[in-house]
Amino acid sequence: MKFPKNILLLLTIATALATAAQSAEKDNQVVLIANYQATLRAGLEYREMKGQAKVRNTHQFPIQFDDFRIFVLLIRIAEKEYRADVVIEHLEDST
């Protein structure tokens, strides 16, 4: 299957600390709970998904949409502020 030229990804992520006690740990050891809602439109394909992931600060979690995989890297940049870097992969023949 040819990779679509037009991809629209709508991704909403709400993050919170897993526990208040963890906020005192080293910043890269903080565990975040990410509630997400993702909508992916690639060519004629349309998919929606809601879920939750636990992820450490500066680590990523995957969202799988059949032959698409979205990696979300969360980085805490202030006490209540986060940055999300997103990578979309198109999988072909299970690779």
mmCIF file of C-alpha atoms in Angstrom, residues 1-87:
data_model
loop_
_atom_site.group_PDB
_atom_site.id
_atom_site.type_symbol
_atom_site.label_atom_id
_atom_site.label_comp_id
_atom_site.label_asym_id
_atom_site.label_seq_id
_atom_site.Cartn_x
_atom_site.Cartn_y
_atom_site.Cartn_z
ATOM 1 C CA MET A 1 0.000 0.000 0.000
ATOM 2 C CA LYS A 2 1.332 3.411 -0.910
ATOM 3 C CA PHE A 3 1.840 5.843 1.967
ATOM 4 C CA PRO A 4 -0.835 8.552 1.744
ATOM 5 C CA LYS A 5 0.431 12.050 1.001
ATOM 6 C CA ASN A 6 -2.186 13.725 3.177
ATOM 7 C CA ILE A 7 -2.295 12.686 6.819
ATOM 8 C CA LEU A 8 -4.344 14.487 9.412
ATOM 9 C CA LEU A 9 -3.730 13.612 13.039
ATOM 10 C CA LEU A 10 -5.769 15.152 15.816
ATOM 11 C CA LEU A 11 -4.285 14.214 19.147
ATOM 12 C CA THR A 12 -5.524 15.410 22.507
ATOM 13 C CA ILE A 13 -3.455 14.469 25.544
ATOM 14 C CA ALA A 14 -4.221 15.268 29.166
ATOM 15 C CA THR A 15 -1.347 14.482 31.515
ATOM 16 C CA ALA A 16 -1.112 14.136 35.259
ATOM 17 C CA LEU A 17 1.444 12.864 37.735
ATOM 18 C CA ALA A 18 0.846 9.260 38.731
ATOM 19 C CA THR A 19 1.185 10.217 42.418
ATOM 20 C CA ALA A 20 2.027 13.445 44.201
ATOM 21 C CA ALA A 21 5.000 11.798 45.905
ATOM 22 C CA GLN A 22 6.658 11.184 42.560
ATOM 23 C CA SER A 23 6.878 14.882 41.794
ATOM 24 C CA ALA A 24 9.844 15.128 44.167
ATOM 25 C CA GLU A 25 11.833 12.499 42.259
ATOM 26 C CA LYS A 26 14.364 13.296 39.577
ATOM 27 C CA ASP A 27 12.538 14.872 36.654
ATOM 28 C CA ASN A 28 13.213 12.018 34.199
ATOM 29 C CA GLN A 29 11.862 9.487 36.718
ATOM 30 C CA VAL A 30 8.474 11.201 37.076
ATOM 31 C CA VAL A 31 5.688 8.896 35.891
ATOM 32 C CA LEU A 32 2.951 10.621 33.932
ATOM 33 C CA ILE A 33 -0.527 9.350 33.181
ATOM 34 C CA ALA A 34 -1.511 10.362 29.654
ATOM 35 C CA ASN A 35 -5.181 10.165 28.734
ATOM 36 C CA TYR A 36 -5.403 10.567 24.978
ATOM 37 C CA GLN A 37 -7.902 10.764 22.179
ATOM 38 C CA ALA A 38 -6.521 10.347 18.679
ATOM 39 C CA THR A 39 -8.135 10.710 15.275
ATOM 40 C CA LEU A 40 -6.099 9.690 12.227
ATOM 41 C CA ARG A 41 -7.178 10.415 8.676
ATOM 42 C CA ALA A 42 -4.773 9.098 6.032
ATOM 43 C CA GLY A 43 -6.105 9.240 2.496
ATOM 44 C CA LEU A 44 -9.471 7.459 2.599
ATOM 45 C CA GLU A 45 -8.715 5.742 5.926
ATOM 46 C CA TYR A 46 -10.218 7.136 9.121
ATOM 47 C CA ARG A 47 -9.601 5.846 12.650
ATOM 48 C CA GLU A 48 -10.389 7.026 16.177
ATOM 49 C CA MET A 49 -9.061 5.785 19.495
ATOM 50 C CA LYS A 50 -9.182 6.699 23.169
ATOM 51 C CA GLY A 51 -6.826 5.294 25.745
ATOM 52 C CA GLN A 52 -4.515 5.800 28.672
ATOM 53 C CA ALA A 53 -0.779 5.311 28.947
ATOM 54 C CA LYS A 54 1.661 5.513 31.829
ATOM 55 C CA VAL A 55 4.957 6.937 30.697
ATOM 56 C CA ARG A 56 8.044 8.409 32.325
ATOM 57 C CA ASN A 57 8.994 11.980 31.565
ATOM 58 C CA THR A 58 11.181 12.098 28.417
ATOM 59 C CA HIS A 59 9.932 8.650 27.307
ATOM 60 C CA GLN A 60 7.459 7.745 24.592
ATOM 61 C CA PHE A 61 4.391 5.563 24.256
ATOM 62 C CA PRO A 62 2.918 4.048 21.079
ATOM 63 C CA ILE A 63 -0.632 4.278 19.733
ATOM 64 C CA GLN A 64 -1.372 1.513 17.204
ATOM 65 C CA PHE A 65 -3.879 2.034 14.368
ATOM 66 C CA ASP A 66 -3.728 -1.173 12.296
ATOM 67 C CA ASP A 67 -1.001 -0.297 9.772
ATOM 68 C CA PHE A 68 -0.100 3.028 11.404
ATOM 69 C CA ARG A 69 1.837 3.527 14.626
ATOM 70 C CA ILE A 70 2.075 6.859 16.404
ATOM 71 C CA PHE A 71 4.838 7.440 18.937
ATOM 72 C CA VAL A 72 4.223 10.207 21.462
ATOM 73 C CA LEU A 73 7.251 11.508 23.371
ATOM 74 C CA LEU A 74 6.246 13.495 26.468
ATOM 75 C CA ILE A 75 8.618 16.058 27.942
ATOM 76 C CA ARG A 76 7.790 18.036 31.059
ATOM 77 C CA ILE A 77 8.938 21.620 30.483
ATOM 78 C CA ALA A 78 7.387 23.259 33.579
ATOM 79 C CA GLU A 79 5.415 22.161 36.622
ATOM 80 C CA LYS A 80 2.112 21.980 34.728
ATOM 81 C CA GLU A 81 3.353 22.248 31.165
ATOM 82 C CA TYR A 82 4.353 19.455 28.769
ATOM 83 C CA ARG A 83 5.574 19.149 25.214
ATOM 84 C CA ALA A 84 4.578 16.228 23.005
ATOM 85 C CA ASP A 85 6.733 15.218 20.030
ATOM 86 C CA VAL A 86 4.808 12.969 17.634
ATOM 87 C CA VAL A 87 6.162 10.516 15.035
#
